[in-house]
């Protein structure tokens, strides 16, 4: 992978960990996530005016990805209800490359190489180290964290294919994100109501900024996926688990033990090996 793409993806990883820290620190995370999506939809609606539409064969992928992103949002919000950023983020992000590799072997007939097996073992070991202390589960929301990783794996593959079929990766990102930004508020209104969504709260500007940061981060990743192998980009992006551990310690008052940091390093290393 060219050096400029490596640096771009690392920057995207930092941005992604940053908006997750913002979400984890919020009082009403479902509301914060939905406000992020509203901000994304507004920006993308304006941007779409100045862009040609992506190729029609990519539209189905954009819609499917938007639906998967909504599922990802709901699982992520549920994960952060009782879990630390330094635990939930590495588990959800680190598990996705392993799930992509296993899914490709099970459903696409791809062969898992010894190196990928090593990577899966490292990711699994790191997740177990974060999730358990002795025989007790230290992350009660572990199923939701792993479910979040499943959604990440699914939409990463869908967007990688869709972006290539679109002929215009940035336009594809804008259209997909606009759909996602419309669907998530609809889900919120169905779960709660419209009045609470659009009520002015102190955290609204920060949540909206988090949406813009997440959009920039994912646009960078989509661009990189169009220029480099999907697995390599996905794996490099998962180095964000290290940024998340540091941000949780610096800004959220979370404990950063040597054991937790080593587990994050192991997960990131495994993800890179898989890629």
Short mmCIF file of N, CA, C and O in Angstrom, two decimals, residues 80-186:
data_model
loop_
_atom_site.label_atom_id
_atom_site.label_comp_id
_atom_site.label_asym_id
_atom_site.label_seq_id
_atom_site.Cartn_x
_atom_site.Cartn_y
_atom_site.Cartn_z
N UNK A 80 -22.08 0.45 24.57
CA UNK A 80 -21.49 1.47 25.43
C UNK A 80 -22.34 1.75 26.68
O UNK A 80 -21.93 2.54 27.52
N UNK A 81 -23.50 1.10 26.78
CA UNK A 81 -24.35 1.35 27.95
C UNK A 81 -23.64 0.96 29.24
O UNK A 81 -23.79 1.62 30.27
N UNK A 82 -22.89 -0.14 29.20
CA UNK A 82 -22.22 -0.61 30.42
C UNK A 82 -20.73 -0.88 30.21
O UNK A 82 -20.05 -1.32 31.13
N UNK A 83 -20.21 -0.64 29.01
CA UNK A 83 -18.82 -0.96 28.73
C UNK A 83 -17.95 0.27 28.53
O UNK A 83 -18.43 1.30 28.07
N UNK A 84 -16.68 0.15 28.86
CA UNK A 84 -15.72 1.24 28.64
C UNK A 84 -15.34 1.32 27.17
O UNK A 84 -15.34 0.30 26.46
N UNK A 85 -14.93 2.51 26.74
CA UNK A 85 -14.41 2.69 25.39
C UNK A 85 -13.21 1.78 25.16
O UNK A 85 -13.08 1.16 24.11
N UNK A 86 -12.33 1.70 26.16
CA UNK A 86 -11.11 0.91 26.04
C UNK A 86 -11.34 -0.58 25.98
O UNK A 86 -10.42 -1.34 25.69
N UNK A 87 -12.57 -1.03 26.27
CA UNK A 87 -12.91 -2.45 26.14
C UNK A 87 -13.79 -2.70 24.91
O UNK A 87 -13.49 -3.55 24.08
N UNK A 88 -14.90 -1.96 24.81
CA UNK A 88 -15.88 -2.20 23.75
C UNK A 88 -15.28 -1.92 22.38
O UNK A 88 -15.45 -2.70 21.43
N UNK A 89 -14.58 -0.81 22.24
CA UNK A 89 -14.06 -0.43 20.92
C UNK A 89 -13.08 -1.47 20.37
O UNK A 89 -13.22 -1.89 19.22
N UNK A 90 -12.07 -1.91 21.14
CA UNK A 90 -11.17 -2.94 20.59
C UNK A 90 -11.89 -4.25 20.23
O UNK A 90 -11.55 -4.89 19.24
N UNK A 91 -12.87 -4.66 21.06
CA UNK A 91 -13.58 -5.90 20.77
C UNK A 91 -14.37 -5.78 19.47
O UNK A 91 -14.31 -6.66 18.60
N UNK A 92 -15.12 -4.68 19.31
CA UNK A 92 -15.97 -4.53 18.12
C UNK A 92 -15.14 -4.31 16.87
O UNK A 92 -15.39 -4.93 15.82
N UNK A 93 -14.13 -3.46 16.95
CA UNK A 93 -13.32 -3.17 15.76
C UNK A 93 -12.36 -4.31 15.45
O UNK A 93 -12.15 -4.66 14.28
N UNK A 94 -11.76 -4.89 16.47
CA UNK A 94 -10.77 -5.94 16.24
C UNK A 94 -11.36 -7.23 15.71
O UNK A 94 -10.70 -7.98 14.99
N UNK A 95 -12.62 -7.50 16.06
CA UNK A 95 -13.23 -8.76 15.62
C UNK A 95 -13.64 -8.73 14.16
O UNK A 95 -13.79 -9.79 13.55
N UNK A 96 -13.80 -7.55 13.56
CA UNK A 96 -14.35 -7.48 12.20
C UNK A 96 -13.44 -8.11 11.13
O UNK A 96 -13.93 -8.86 10.27
N UNK A 97 -12.10 -7.88 11.13
CA UNK A 97 -11.28 -8.55 10.12
C UNK A 97 -11.31 -10.07 10.25
O UNK A 97 -11.32 -10.79 9.25
N UNK A 98 -11.34 -10.56 11.50
CA UNK A 98 -11.42 -12.01 11.71
C UNK A 98 -12.74 -12.55 11.18
O UNK A 98 -12.78 -13.61 10.54
N UNK A 99 -13.83 -11.82 11.42
CA UNK A 99 -15.14 -12.26 10.94
C UNK A 99 -15.21 -12.23 9.41
O UNK A 99 -15.82 -13.12 8.80
N UNK A 100 -14.59 -11.21 8.80
CA UNK A 100 -14.56 -11.15 7.33
C UNK A 100 -13.82 -12.36 6.77
O UNK A 100 -14.29 -13.01 5.82
N UNK A 101 -12.68 -12.69 7.35
CA UNK A 101 -11.88 -13.83 6.88
C UNK A 101 -12.62 -15.15 7.06
O UNK A 101 -12.67 -15.99 6.15
N UNK A 102 -13.24 -15.34 8.23
CA UNK A 102 -13.98 -16.57 8.47
C UNK A 102 -15.20 -16.68 7.56
O UNK A 102 -15.51 -17.75 7.04
N UNK A 103 -15.89 -15.54 7.36
CA UNK A 103 -17.06 -15.54 6.48
C UNK A 103 -16.70 -15.87 5.05
O UNK A 103 -17.41 -16.61 4.36
N UNK A 104 -15.56 -15.35 4.60
CA UNK A 104 -15.11 -15.63 3.23
C UNK A 104 -14.77 -17.10 3.06
O UNK A 104 -15.02 -17.70 2.02
N UNK A 105 -14.22 -17.70 4.13
CA UNK A 105 -13.89 -19.13 4.07
C UNK A 105 -15.14 -19.99 4.07
O UNK A 105 -15.24 -20.99 3.35
N UNK A 106 -16.14 -19.60 4.85
CA UNK A 106 -17.35 -20.40 4.98
C UNK A 106 -18.29 -20.26 3.79
O UNK A 106 -18.90 -21.24 3.34
N UNK A 107 -18.41 -19.03 3.27
CA UNK A 107 -19.45 -18.77 2.27
C UNK A 107 -18.92 -18.47 0.87
O UNK A 107 -19.67 -18.49 -0.09
N UNK A 108 -17.63 -18.19 0.76
CA UNK A 108 -17.08 -17.87 -0.56
C UNK A 108 -16.00 -18.85 -0.98
O UNK A 108 -15.38 -18.68 -2.02
N UNK A 109 -15.74 -19.86 -0.16
CA UNK A 109 -14.78 -20.89 -0.53
C UNK A 109 -13.34 -20.45 -0.51
O UNK A 109 -12.48 -21.12 -1.08
N UNK A 110 -13.04 -19.33 0.16
CA UNK A 110 -11.66 -18.87 0.23
C UNK A 110 -10.89 -19.70 1.27
O UNK A 110 -11.44 -20.18 2.25
N UNK A 111 -9.60 -19.84 1.03
CA UNK A 111 -8.73 -20.60 1.93
C UNK A 111 -8.11 -19.68 2.97
O UNK A 111 -7.61 -18.59 2.64
N UNK A 112 -8.14 -20.10 4.22
CA UNK A 112 -7.49 -19.34 5.29
C UNK A 112 -6.03 -19.75 5.36
O UNK A 112 -5.71 -20.93 5.53
N UNK A 113 -5.13 -18.79 5.21
CA UNK A 113 -3.70 -19.06 5.23
C UNK A 113 -3.21 -19.21 6.67
O UNK A 113 -3.89 -18.77 7.62
N UNK A 114 -2.05 -19.82 6.87
CA UNK A 114 -1.49 -19.90 8.23
C UNK A 114 -1.32 -18.54 8.89
O UNK A 114 -1.55 -18.39 10.09
N UNK A 115 -0.93 -17.52 8.09
CA UNK A 115 -0.79 -16.18 8.64
C UNK A 115 -2.12 -15.63 9.14
O UNK A 115 -2.19 -15.00 10.20
N UNK A 116 -3.19 -15.88 8.38
CA UNK A 116 -4.51 -15.41 8.80
C UNK A 116 -4.98 -16.15 10.04
O UNK A 116 -5.62 -15.56 10.92
N UNK A 117 -4.66 -17.45 10.13
CA UNK A 117 -5.00 -18.20 11.34
C UNK A 117 -4.30 -17.61 12.56
O UNK A 117 -4.89 -17.50 13.65
N UNK A 118 -3.03 -17.23 12.39
CA UNK A 118 -2.30 -16.58 13.48
C UNK A 118 -2.97 -15.27 13.86
O UNK A 118 -3.14 -14.96 15.05
N UNK A 119 -3.35 -14.48 12.85
CA UNK A 119 -4.03 -13.21 13.12
C UNK A 119 -5.33 -13.41 13.86
O UNK A 119 -5.65 -12.67 14.82
N UNK A 120 -6.13 -14.40 13.45
CA UNK A 120 -7.40 -14.68 14.12
C UNK A 120 -7.15 -15.11 15.57
O UNK A 120 -7.87 -14.70 16.49
N UNK A 121 -6.10 -15.91 15.78
CA UNK A 121 -5.77 -16.35 17.14
C UNK A 121 -5.38 -15.15 18.02
O UNK A 121 -5.78 -15.07 19.19
N UNK A 122 -4.60 -14.22 17.46
CA UNK A 122 -4.20 -13.04 18.23
C UNK A 122 -5.41 -12.17 18.57
O UNK A 122 -5.55 -11.70 19.71
N UNK A 123 -6.27 -11.94 17.58
CA UNK A 123 -7.47 -11.13 17.82
C UNK A 123 -8.35 -11.78 18.89
O UNK A 123 -8.81 -11.13 19.82
N UNK A 124 -8.55 -13.10 18.75
CA UNK A 124 -9.40 -13.82 19.70
C UNK A 124 -8.80 -13.78 21.11
O UNK A 124 -9.50 -13.55 22.10
N UNK A 125 -7.47 -13.97 21.19
CA UNK A 125 -6.81 -13.92 22.49
C UNK A 125 -6.90 -12.55 23.13
O UNK A 125 -7.14 -12.43 24.34
N UNK A 126 -6.73 -11.50 22.32
CA UNK A 126 -6.84 -10.15 22.85
C UNK A 126 -8.24 -9.84 23.34
O UNK A 126 -8.44 -9.20 24.38
N UNK A 127 -9.25 -10.30 22.59
CA UNK A 127 -10.64 -10.07 22.98
C UNK A 127 -10.95 -10.80 24.29
O UNK A 127 -11.59 -10.25 25.19
N UNK A 128 -10.49 -12.04 24.40
CA UNK A 128 -10.73 -12.81 25.63
C UNK A 128 -10.06 -12.12 26.82
O UNK A 128 -10.63 -12.02 27.92
N UNK A 129 -8.86 -11.58 26.60
CA UNK A 129 -8.14 -10.88 27.67
C UNK A 129 -8.90 -9.64 28.13
O UNK A 129 -8.93 -9.33 29.33
N UNK A 130 -9.52 -8.93 27.18
CA UNK A 130 -10.29 -7.74 27.54
C UNK A 130 -11.64 -8.10 28.17
O UNK A 130 -12.13 -7.39 29.04
N UNK A 131 -12.24 -9.18 27.66
CA UNK A 131 -13.62 -9.49 28.05
C UNK A 131 -13.71 -10.22 29.38
O UNK A 131 -14.72 -10.11 30.07
N UNK A 132 -12.66 -10.97 29.76
CA UNK A 132 -12.73 -11.78 30.97
C UNK A 132 -11.64 -11.40 31.96
O UNK A 132 -10.54 -11.03 31.57
N UNK A 133 -11.98 -11.49 33.24
CA UNK A 133 -11.00 -11.42 34.31
C UNK A 133 -11.14 -12.71 35.11
O UNK A 133 -12.12 -12.88 35.84
N UNK A 134 -10.19 -13.62 34.91
CA UNK A 134 -10.35 -14.95 35.49
C UNK A 134 -11.47 -15.68 34.77
O UNK A 134 -11.49 -15.77 33.56
N UNK A 135 -12.45 -16.15 35.53
CA UNK A 135 -13.58 -16.84 34.93
C UNK A 135 -14.80 -15.95 34.79
O UNK A 135 -15.84 -16.38 34.29
N UNK A 136 -14.71 -14.74 35.27
CA UNK A 136 -15.86 -13.83 35.23
C UNK A 136 -15.78 -12.92 34.02
O UNK A 136 -14.70 -12.49 33.60
N UNK A 137 -16.96 -12.62 33.46
CA UNK A 137 -17.05 -11.75 32.30
C UNK A 137 -16.98 -10.31 32.76
O UNK A 137 -17.82 -9.84 33.53
N UNK A 138 -15.94 -9.57 32.33
CA UNK A 138 -15.78 -8.18 32.76
C UNK A 138 -16.45 -7.21 31.79
O UNK A 138 -16.48 -6.01 32.04
N UNK A 139 -16.98 -7.72 30.67
CA UNK A 139 -17.71 -6.88 29.72
C UNK A 139 -19.10 -7.50 29.54
O UNK A 139 -19.32 -8.36 28.70
N UNK A 140 -20.10 -7.07 30.34
CA UNK A 140 -21.43 -7.65 30.24
C UNK A 140 -22.06 -7.51 28.86
O UNK A 140 -22.89 -8.32 28.46
N UNK A 141 -21.66 -6.48 28.13
CA UNK A 141 -22.25 -6.25 26.80
C UNK A 141 -21.42 -6.89 25.69
O UNK A 141 -21.48 -6.45 24.54
N UNK A 142 -20.65 -7.95 26.03
CA UNK A 142 -19.81 -8.60 25.04
C UNK A 142 -20.58 -9.05 23.79
O UNK A 142 -20.11 -8.84 22.67
N UNK A 143 -21.77 -9.66 23.91
CA UNK A 143 -22.49 -10.07 22.69
C UNK A 143 -22.79 -8.90 21.76
O UNK A 143 -22.73 -9.04 20.54
N UNK A 144 -23.12 -7.75 22.35
CA UNK A 144 -23.41 -6.58 21.52
C UNK A 144 -22.14 -6.03 20.87
O UNK A 144 -22.16 -5.56 19.74
N UNK A 145 -21.02 -6.10 21.60
CA UNK A 145 -19.75 -5.66 21.03
C UNK A 145 -19.35 -6.54 19.85
O UNK A 145 -18.92 -6.04 18.80
N UNK A 146 -19.53 -7.86 20.00
CA UNK A 146 -19.21 -8.77 18.90
C UNK A 146 -20.22 -8.60 17.76
O UNK A 146 -19.85 -8.71 16.58
N UNK A 147 -21.48 -8.35 18.11
CA UNK A 147 -22.48 -8.08 17.07
C UNK A 147 -22.13 -6.82 16.28
O UNK A 147 -22.31 -6.77 15.05
N UNK A 148 -21.60 -5.81 16.99
CA UNK A 148 -21.14 -4.59 16.31
C UNK A 148 -20.04 -4.93 15.32
O UNK A 148 -20.02 -4.43 14.19
N UNK A 149 -19.12 -5.81 15.73
CA UNK A 149 -18.06 -6.25 14.82
C UNK A 149 -18.62 -6.95 13.60
O UNK A 149 -18.09 -6.80 12.49
N UNK A 150 -19.69 -7.73 13.79
CA UNK A 150 -20.33 -8.39 12.66
C UNK A 150 -20.90 -7.40 11.67
O UNK A 150 -20.76 -7.57 10.44
N UNK A 151 -21.53 -6.35 12.16
CA UNK A 151 -22.07 -5.31 11.27
C UNK A 151 -20.93 -4.58 10.55
O UNK A 151 -21.05 -4.25 9.36
N UNK A 152 -19.83 -4.33 11.26
CA UNK A 152 -18.69 -3.67 10.63
C UNK A 152 -18.16 -4.51 9.48
O UNK A 152 -17.88 -4.00 8.38
N UNK A 153 -18.03 -5.81 9.72
CA UNK A 153 -17.54 -6.72 8.68
C UNK A 153 -18.47 -6.70 7.48
O UNK A 153 -18.03 -6.64 6.32
N UNK A 154 -19.78 -6.73 7.74
CA UNK A 154 -20.76 -6.78 6.65
C UNK A 154 -20.74 -5.51 5.81
O UNK A 154 -20.67 -5.56 4.57
N UNK A 155 -20.81 -4.34 6.47
CA UNK A 155 -20.87 -3.13 5.66
C UNK A 155 -19.53 -2.79 5.01
O UNK A 155 -19.49 -2.13 3.97
N UNK A 156 -18.42 -3.28 5.59
CA UNK A 156 -17.12 -3.05 4.96
C UNK A 156 -17.03 -3.76 3.61
O UNK A 156 -16.57 -3.20 2.62
N UNK A 157 -17.50 -5.02 3.58
CA UNK A 157 -17.48 -5.78 2.34
C UNK A 157 -18.45 -5.16 1.32
O UNK A 157 -18.11 -4.97 0.15
N UNK A 158 -19.65 -4.83 1.78
CA UNK A 158 -20.66 -4.24 0.88
C UNK A 158 -20.15 -2.93 0.28
O UNK A 158 -20.27 -2.69 -0.92
N UNK A 159 -19.56 -2.07 1.11
CA UNK A 159 -19.08 -0.78 0.62
C UNK A 159 -17.85 -0.94 -0.27
O UNK A 159 -17.66 -0.15 -1.20
N UNK A 160 -17.01 -1.91 0.05
CA UNK A 160 -15.85 -2.14 -0.82
C UNK A 160 -16.28 -2.51 -2.22
O UNK A 160 -15.73 -2.00 -3.22
N UNK A 161 -17.30 -3.37 -2.33
CA UNK A 161 -17.81 -3.76 -3.66
C UNK A 161 -18.57 -2.61 -4.30
O UNK A 161 -18.39 -2.28 -5.47
N UNK A 162 -19.43 -1.97 -3.51
CA UNK A 162 -20.25 -0.87 -4.05
C UNK A 162 -19.42 0.28 -4.56
O UNK A 162 -19.72 0.87 -5.61
N UNK A 163 -18.37 0.64 -3.83
CA UNK A 163 -17.52 1.76 -4.24
C UNK A 163 -16.84 1.46 -5.57
O UNK A 163 -16.71 2.34 -6.44
N UNK A 164 -16.42 0.22 -5.76
CA UNK A 164 -15.76 -0.15 -7.01
C UNK A 164 -16.74 -0.16 -8.18
O UNK A 164 -16.41 0.22 -9.31
N UNK A 165 -17.97 -0.60 -7.92
CA UNK A 165 -18.98 -0.62 -8.98
C UNK A 165 -19.49 0.78 -9.32
O UNK A 165 -19.98 1.02 -10.42
N UNK A 166 -19.37 1.70 -8.37
CA UNK A 166 -19.94 3.03 -8.55
C UNK A 166 -19.21 3.87 -9.58
O UNK A 166 -19.80 4.76 -10.19
N UNK A 167 -17.91 3.61 -9.74
CA UNK A 167 -17.11 4.46 -10.63
C UNK A 167 -16.75 5.79 -10.01
O UNK A 167 -16.02 6.59 -10.60
N UNK A 168 -17.27 6.07 -8.82
CA UNK A 168 -17.02 7.34 -8.14
C UNK A 168 -17.14 7.10 -6.63
O UNK A 168 -18.22 7.30 -6.05
N UNK A 169 -16.06 6.66 -5.99
CA UNK A 169 -16.14 6.27 -4.57
C UNK A 169 -16.66 7.36 -3.64
O UNK A 169 -17.43 7.08 -2.72
N UNK A 170 -16.24 8.62 -3.86
CA UNK A 170 -16.70 9.69 -2.97
C UNK A 170 -18.19 9.95 -3.15
O UNK A 170 -18.92 10.17 -2.18
N UNK A 171 -18.67 9.90 -4.39
CA UNK A 171 -20.10 10.07 -4.64
C UNK A 171 -20.88 8.92 -4.01
O UNK A 171 -21.96 9.13 -3.42
N UNK A 172 -20.35 7.72 -4.10
CA UNK A 172 -21.00 6.56 -3.48
C UNK A 172 -21.10 6.78 -1.96
O UNK A 172 -22.14 6.53 -1.35
N UNK A 173 -20.00 7.26 -1.35
CA UNK A 173 -19.99 7.51 0.09
C UNK A 173 -21.05 8.53 0.47
O UNK A 173 -21.76 8.38 1.47
N UNK A 174 -21.17 9.58 -0.33
CA UNK A 174 -22.14 10.64 -0.05
C UNK A 174 -23.57 10.10 -0.12
O UNK A 174 -24.39 10.34 0.77
N UNK A 175 -23.88 9.35 -1.17
CA UNK A 175 -25.23 8.81 -1.33
C UNK A 175 -25.55 7.80 -0.23
O UNK A 175 -26.65 7.82 0.33
N UNK A 176 -24.61 6.90 0.05
CA UNK A 176 -24.84 5.91 1.09
C UNK A 176 -25.04 6.58 2.44
O UNK A 176 -25.95 6.25 3.20
N UNK A 177 -24.18 7.56 2.75
CA UNK A 177 -24.26 8.24 4.04
C UNK A 177 -25.55 9.06 4.16
O UNK A 177 -26.11 9.18 5.27
N UNK A 178 -26.02 9.62 3.05
CA UNK A 178 -27.29 10.35 3.08
C UNK A 178 -28.44 9.41 3.41
O UNK A 178 -29.33 9.73 4.22
N UNK A 179 -28.43 8.22 2.81
CA UNK A 179 -29.47 7.22 3.11
C UNK A 179 -29.40 6.81 4.58
O UNK A 179 -30.43 6.72 5.28
N UNK A 180 -28.20 6.55 5.05
CA UNK A 180 -27.98 6.18 6.45
C UNK A 180 -28.46 7.30 7.37
O UNK A 180 -29.14 7.06 8.38
N UNK A 181 -28.14 8.55 7.00
CA UNK A 181 -28.52 9.70 7.81
C UNK A 181 -30.01 9.95 7.86
O UNK A 181 -30.50 10.64 8.76
N UNK A 182 -30.75 9.41 6.91
CA UNK A 182 -32.21 9.53 6.92
C UNK A 182 -32.85 8.36 7.67
O UNK A 182 -33.82 8.53 8.41
N UNK A 183 -32.30 7.17 7.48
CA UNK A 183 -32.87 5.97 8.10
C UNK A 183 -32.73 5.98 9.63
O UNK A 183 -33.66 5.59 10.35
N UNK A 184 -31.59 6.44 10.14
CA UNK A 184 -31.36 6.40 11.59
C UNK A 184 -32.36 7.30 12.34
O UNK A 184 -32.92 6.86 13.36
N UNK A 185 -32.61 8.55 11.91
CA UNK A 185 -33.64 9.34 12.60
C UNK A 185 -35.01 8.69 12.55
O UNK A 185 -35.78 8.80 13.51
N UNK A 186 -35.34 8.02 11.43
CA UNK A 186 -36.63 7.34 11.33
C UNK A 186 -36.73 6.24 12.38
O UNK A 186 -37.78 6.05 13.02
#
